[in-house]
Amino acid sequence: MEAIARLAPAKVNLFLHVGPLEADGYHPLASLVVFADVGDRLTVEAADGLSLAVTGPFADALQAEDDNLVLKAVRALGAAAGIGEPGLRITLDKQLPVAAGLGGGSSDAGAVLKLARDALGLPFDDAALAEIAAALAADGPMCLHARAAWAEGRGDVLTFEAGLLALPALLVNPGVPSSTGAVYRAFDAGSPGEARRPAPPSDWDAASVIDWLAIQRNDLEAPAAALAPAIGEALAATADLPGARLTRMSGSGATVFALFDTARAAEVAGRALAALHPDWWVRPTVLR
Ligand SMILES: C[C@](O)(CO)[C@H](O)COP(=O)(O)OP(=O)(O)OC[C@H]1O[C@@H](n2ccc(N)nc2=O)[C@H](O)[C@@H]1O
Ligand SMILES: Nc1ncnc2c1ncn2[C@@H]1O[C@H](COP(=O)(O)OP(=O)(O)OP(=O)(O)O)[C@@H](O)[C@H]1O
């Protein structure tokens, strides 16, 4: 069998409204999630045993191989299919920063579940794979489907949104990891509001979406920035860029995004920011 490959795209929370901690240890949330055209790259081919090789600029940021969500996902798929540990040689080209609010681990798991299904010829549709992904991470199902969706519940109750048009954007990570669990705990120390899904924008053109997003928020932004001041620096530097129409943190950070009117404006701004902060991860992209 030939090797097969997929992009595991970065996830962005355009807004994130978080409610108070529930008895199950999770927070109810309301979010609109979209996906970038940048991400990790997963490659899979049939082999005698199961193996994972990690390459790319952020390979060193990942700890023990057995903790990798890629192996956990493939083992869970083998168990669900009743075939034991699948024989697959997997390569993860880690292009996304780790613990970055971009759902990288969940997106890797989603991509490898689809690749392993196809390589092994297993009769699982995407909904069945999303159930396996849900057991791995709250962001698992959204990153498995990897298309624009309203997320509610603990992030796993999805309503796909076909109206949203492509949004030119810049992704900026200031090089500090942000622990999701620690950010939610810092959030708990404040006084949580409600995780209500807002009425959608009056129109899905980019200008209306940006105006509507400006009155939404990411409730994890302040607690994450209190833990990692570099997030505030990234927000300020990104908001200052010519053409940046809206700047916000994604997920539990530390990555922030800015929306632009055109892909060209995002690219120009990205070059300017990379020159100012050569140690930051800066990527122009299109969110959809
Ligand atoms: C911040 C977001 O990325 C927004 O999409 C997600 O809510 C986080 O999703 P995730 O990283 O997939 O989260 P998990 O790996 O399942 O959980 C990590 C930790 O985050 C907290 N967590 C996560 C999701 C949620 N709705 N409420 C939570 O309180 C829990 O303490 C959990 O132990
Ligand atoms: N393939 C993987 N890629 C990234 N992180 C992984 C992977 N497998 C396991 N992990 C672990 O998961 C943790 C979260 O990493 P990830 O990059 O998915 O965070 P994130 O982008 O903040 O996710 P989210 O937006 O869902 O909160 C890391 O601390 C890392 O050790």
XYZ file of C-alpha atoms and ligand atoms in Angstrom:
352
model
C 0.000 0.000 0.000
C 1.136 3.507 -0.795
C 1.557 5.928 2.099
C -1.440 8.258 2.503
C -1.277 11.730 4.028
C -3.536 14.433 5.456
C -3.224 17.942 6.864
C -4.225 18.243 10.533
C -5.366 21.885 10.415
C -5.059 24.443 13.208
C -8.371 25.208 14.972
C -9.318 28.771 15.876
C -12.063 29.773 18.319
C -13.456 32.999 16.776
C -15.118 33.615 20.149
C -15.310 31.521 23.322
C -17.931 32.089 26.006
C -17.339 29.976 29.107
C -19.758 29.184 31.949
C -19.070 28.050 35.527
C -17.316 24.742 36.286
C -19.692 21.767 36.390
C -19.624 18.658 38.577
C -17.979 16.588 35.800
C -14.872 18.822 35.969
C -15.616 20.542 32.634
C -16.973 23.970 31.734
C -19.981 24.538 29.480
C -18.983 26.693 26.543
C -20.286 28.373 23.424
C -17.875 28.934 20.561
C -17.653 29.346 16.802
C -14.720 27.265 15.590
C -13.033 27.515 12.199
C -9.977 25.876 10.627
C -6.819 27.248 9.033
C -4.994 26.105 5.905
C -1.850 25.577 8.012
C -1.356 22.574 10.264
C 0.566 19.409 11.025
C 1.005 16.707 8.402
C 0.194 13.069 9.146
C 1.373 10.183 6.953
C 0.301 6.560 7.382
C 1.252 3.302 5.703
C 0.554 -0.350 6.469
C 3.344 -2.092 8.435
C 3.915 -5.103 10.673
C 3.670 -3.213 13.962
C 2.529 0.204 15.212
C 5.143 2.983 15.176
C 5.240 6.776 15.306
C 8.033 9.060 14.101
C 7.757 12.767 14.914
C 9.580 15.311 12.731
C 9.325 19.056 12.155
C 10.075 22.265 14.073
C 7.960 21.409 17.139
C 8.858 17.698 17.443
C 11.006 18.385 20.518
C 8.092 20.018 22.358
C 6.299 16.670 22.551
C 7.131 14.407 25.455
C 6.959 10.607 25.697
C 5.782 9.000 22.469
C 3.159 6.906 24.287
C 1.428 10.073 25.532
C 0.979 11.222 21.960
C -2.674 11.616 21.040
C -1.853 10.095 17.644
C -1.002 6.702 19.183
C -3.864 6.936 21.694
C -6.292 7.579 18.823
C -5.060 4.692 16.688
C -5.113 2.273 19.628
C -8.671 3.377 20.506
C -9.710 2.795 16.879
C -8.180 -0.705 16.910
C -10.044 -1.508 20.130
C -13.355 -0.181 18.761
C -12.892 -2.255 15.585
C -11.977 -5.371 17.591
C -8.679 -5.809 15.721
C -6.227 -5.043 18.533
C -3.260 -2.752 17.886
C -3.247 -1.741 14.202
C -0.110 -2.355 12.108
C 0.722 1.152 10.868
C 3.854 3.210 10.337
C 2.852 6.786 11.213
C 4.782 10.015 10.703
C 3.739 13.252 12.404
C 5.332 16.372 10.902
C 4.767 18.768 13.824
C 4.398 22.229 12.269
C 2.058 23.697 14.913
C 3.276 24.952 18.290
C 2.327 22.641 21.180
C -0.119 23.678 23.930
C -0.974 26.676 21.777
C -4.779 26.916 21.743
C -4.825 25.634 18.152
C -6.108 22.157 19.012
C -2.975 20.629 17.507
C -3.113 17.353 19.409
C -6.840 16.933 18.750
C -6.381 17.753 15.068
C -3.553 15.216 14.789
C -5.850 12.623 16.394
C -8.676 13.490 13.974
C -6.439 13.248 10.907
C -4.856 9.957 11.963
C -8.251 8.405 12.747
C -9.380 9.121 9.170
C -6.077 7.911 7.676
C -6.057 4.699 9.760
C -9.681 3.997 8.868
C -8.883 4.374 5.171
C -5.604 2.412 5.339
C -7.245 -0.479 7.203
C -10.544 -0.371 5.309
C -12.619 -0.105 8.510
C -16.388 0.551 8.264
C -16.442 3.712 10.442
C -18.066 6.929 9.228
C -16.874 10.333 10.505
C -19.584 10.364 13.211
C -18.246 7.056 14.589
C -14.672 8.415 14.491
C -15.856 11.570 16.294
C -17.097 9.400 19.178
C -13.612 7.900 19.512
C -12.098 11.404 19.320
C -14.477 12.631 22.058
C -12.968 10.152 24.519
C -9.492 11.631 23.876
C -10.171 15.376 24.248
C -13.060 17.833 24.482
C -11.838 19.411 21.214
C -11.618 15.935 19.616
C -14.941 15.905 17.698
C -14.636 19.467 16.303
C -11.076 18.761 15.103
C -12.111 15.403 13.602
C -14.727 17.132 11.449
C -12.420 20.143 10.911
C -15.075 22.431 9.487
C -16.775 25.581 10.712
C -19.132 24.785 13.570
C -20.857 26.179 16.619
C -19.571 24.248 19.611
C -21.550 23.879 22.833
C -21.636 21.500 25.786
C -18.021 20.863 26.768
C -17.116 21.693 23.156
C -18.354 18.383 21.767
C -21.933 19.365 20.776
C -21.539 20.632 17.214
C -23.770 22.450 14.729
C -22.013 22.900 11.381
C -22.108 26.411 9.935
C -22.186 26.588 6.151
C -22.740 30.365 5.973
C -19.292 31.488 7.038
C -17.057 32.712 4.216
C -13.271 32.420 4.137
C -11.639 34.934 6.516
C -8.066 36.115 5.779
C -6.137 35.986 9.065
C -2.788 36.019 10.809
C -1.902 33.466 13.530
C 0.672 34.616 16.103
C 2.197 32.502 18.869
C 4.648 34.274 21.210
C 6.548 31.081 22.022
C 5.197 30.249 25.476
C 3.113 27.110 26.127
C -0.280 27.630 27.766
C -1.711 24.732 29.804
C -5.451 24.356 29.135
C -6.124 22.938 32.602
C -4.205 25.764 34.338
C -6.036 28.436 32.310
C -9.457 26.971 33.209
C -8.402 26.914 36.901
C -7.353 30.573 36.702
C -10.716 31.300 35.041
C -12.470 29.613 38.020
C -10.795 32.055 40.415
C -12.788 34.889 38.758
C -16.546 35.208 38.498
C -17.773 33.292 35.454
C -20.642 34.585 33.354
C -22.792 32.528 31.040
C -21.887 30.283 28.123
C -24.660 31.486 25.850
C -24.586 31.020 22.089
C -25.239 34.468 20.612
C -27.633 35.076 17.722
C -25.633 34.796 14.467
C -24.536 37.912 12.528
C -27.141 39.589 10.316
C -25.042 38.656 7.278
C -22.094 36.331 6.696
C -20.007 38.800 4.640
C -16.613 39.489 6.239
C -17.461 43.043 7.390
C -20.645 41.929 9.203
C -18.845 38.964 10.769
C -16.037 41.192 12.074
C -18.521 43.734 13.540
C -20.438 40.893 15.201
C -17.291 39.222 16.542
C -16.217 42.531 18.084
C -19.126 42.259 20.539
C -18.240 38.637 21.435
C -15.203 37.668 23.538
C -12.833 34.919 24.621
C -13.444 34.439 28.340
C -10.121 32.607 28.734
C -8.095 35.533 27.370
C -7.707 37.456 30.665
C -6.872 34.415 32.842
C -4.433 33.070 30.220
C -2.730 36.479 29.845
C -2.427 36.742 33.649
C -0.515 33.423 33.633
C 1.554 34.265 30.537
C 2.171 38.015 29.992
C 3.573 37.274 26.519
C -0.048 36.775 25.413
C -0.782 40.447 26.176
C 2.309 41.444 24.192
C 1.191 39.319 21.233
C -2.328 40.800 21.364
C -0.986 44.368 21.477
C 1.624 43.897 18.736
C -0.880 42.132 16.461
C -3.647 44.701 17.005
C -1.141 47.426 16.009
C -0.537 45.921 12.552
C -1.908 47.918 9.595
C -5.172 46.345 8.420
C -5.813 44.215 11.525
C -9.590 44.460 11.996
C -10.074 42.250 15.070
C -7.514 40.646 17.379
C -8.300 37.867 19.878
C -6.769 34.828 21.584
C -7.770 31.349 20.364
C -8.854 28.634 22.830
C -6.739 28.629 25.980
C -3.862 30.442 24.197
C -1.181 31.433 23.794
C -1.869 31.823 20.037
C -3.714 34.978 19.034
C -5.303 35.696 15.659
C -6.114 38.837 13.717
C -8.658 39.133 10.898
C -7.899 41.159 7.758
C -9.921 42.301 4.744
C -7.634 40.547 2.255
C -5.114 37.698 2.190
C -2.541 40.174 0.863
C -3.018 42.468 3.893
C -2.526 39.485 6.236
C 0.690 38.495 4.426
C 2.129 42.024 4.530
C 1.271 42.357 8.231
C 2.797 38.930 8.909
C 6.114 39.958 7.330
C 6.184 43.162 9.394
C 5.456 41.310 12.652
C 7.992 38.543 11.941
C 10.654 41.225 11.416
C 9.786 42.818 14.790
C 9.566 39.473 16.627
C 11.775 36.911 14.863
C 11.277 34.426 17.724
C 7.463 34.367 17.394
C 5.553 31.877 15.224
C 3.694 33.992 12.650
C 1.527 32.479 9.897
C -0.811 34.185 7.411
C -3.739 31.889 6.656
C -7.365 31.700 5.588
C -9.921 30.566 8.171
C -12.999 28.651 7.002
C -10.105 25.814 25.252
C -10.657 24.858 24.212
O -9.617 24.499 23.304
C -11.749 25.579 23.407
O -12.105 24.899 22.220
C -11.200 23.602 24.848
O -12.220 23.912 25.782
C -10.135 22.722 25.489
O -10.276 21.466 24.930
P -9.146 20.333 25.083
O -7.793 20.936 25.066
O -9.495 19.292 24.092
O -9.454 19.866 26.552
P -9.181 18.447 27.250
O -7.822 17.950 26.848
O -10.357 17.552 27.045
O -9.188 18.908 28.757
C -8.102 19.538 29.398
C -8.646 20.197 30.649
O -9.365 21.381 30.294
C -10.493 21.553 31.119
N -11.705 21.724 30.293
C -11.734 21.364 28.983
C -12.878 21.566 28.227
C -14.011 22.165 28.860
N -15.145 22.393 28.181
N -13.952 22.503 30.163
C -12.817 22.300 30.886
O -12.781 22.625 32.063
C -10.550 20.367 32.054
O -9.965 20.763 33.274
C -9.662 19.345 31.405
O -9.045 18.524 32.333
N 0.142 15.086 18.745
C 0.175 16.001 19.710
N 0.321 17.301 19.404
C 0.320 18.240 20.375
N 0.206 17.978 21.672
C 0.062 16.696 22.038
C 0.037 15.664 21.077
N -0.124 14.517 21.733
C -0.177 14.812 23.032
N -0.064 16.112 23.243
C -0.112 16.806 24.559
O -1.340 17.533 24.633
C -1.161 18.799 25.252
C -2.017 19.831 24.513
O -1.429 20.068 23.280
P -2.171 20.827 22.073
O -1.097 21.347 21.183
O -3.216 19.976 21.483
O -2.852 22.013 22.895
P -3.786 23.148 22.475
O -3.427 23.629 21.107
O -3.766 24.149 23.582
O -5.183 22.455 22.414
P -6.606 23.076 22.722
O -6.773 24.241 21.796
O -7.452 21.888 22.360
O -6.621 23.422 24.176
C 0.333 19.102 25.202
O 0.752 19.455 26.485
C 1.015 17.828 24.707
O 1.968 17.338 25.608
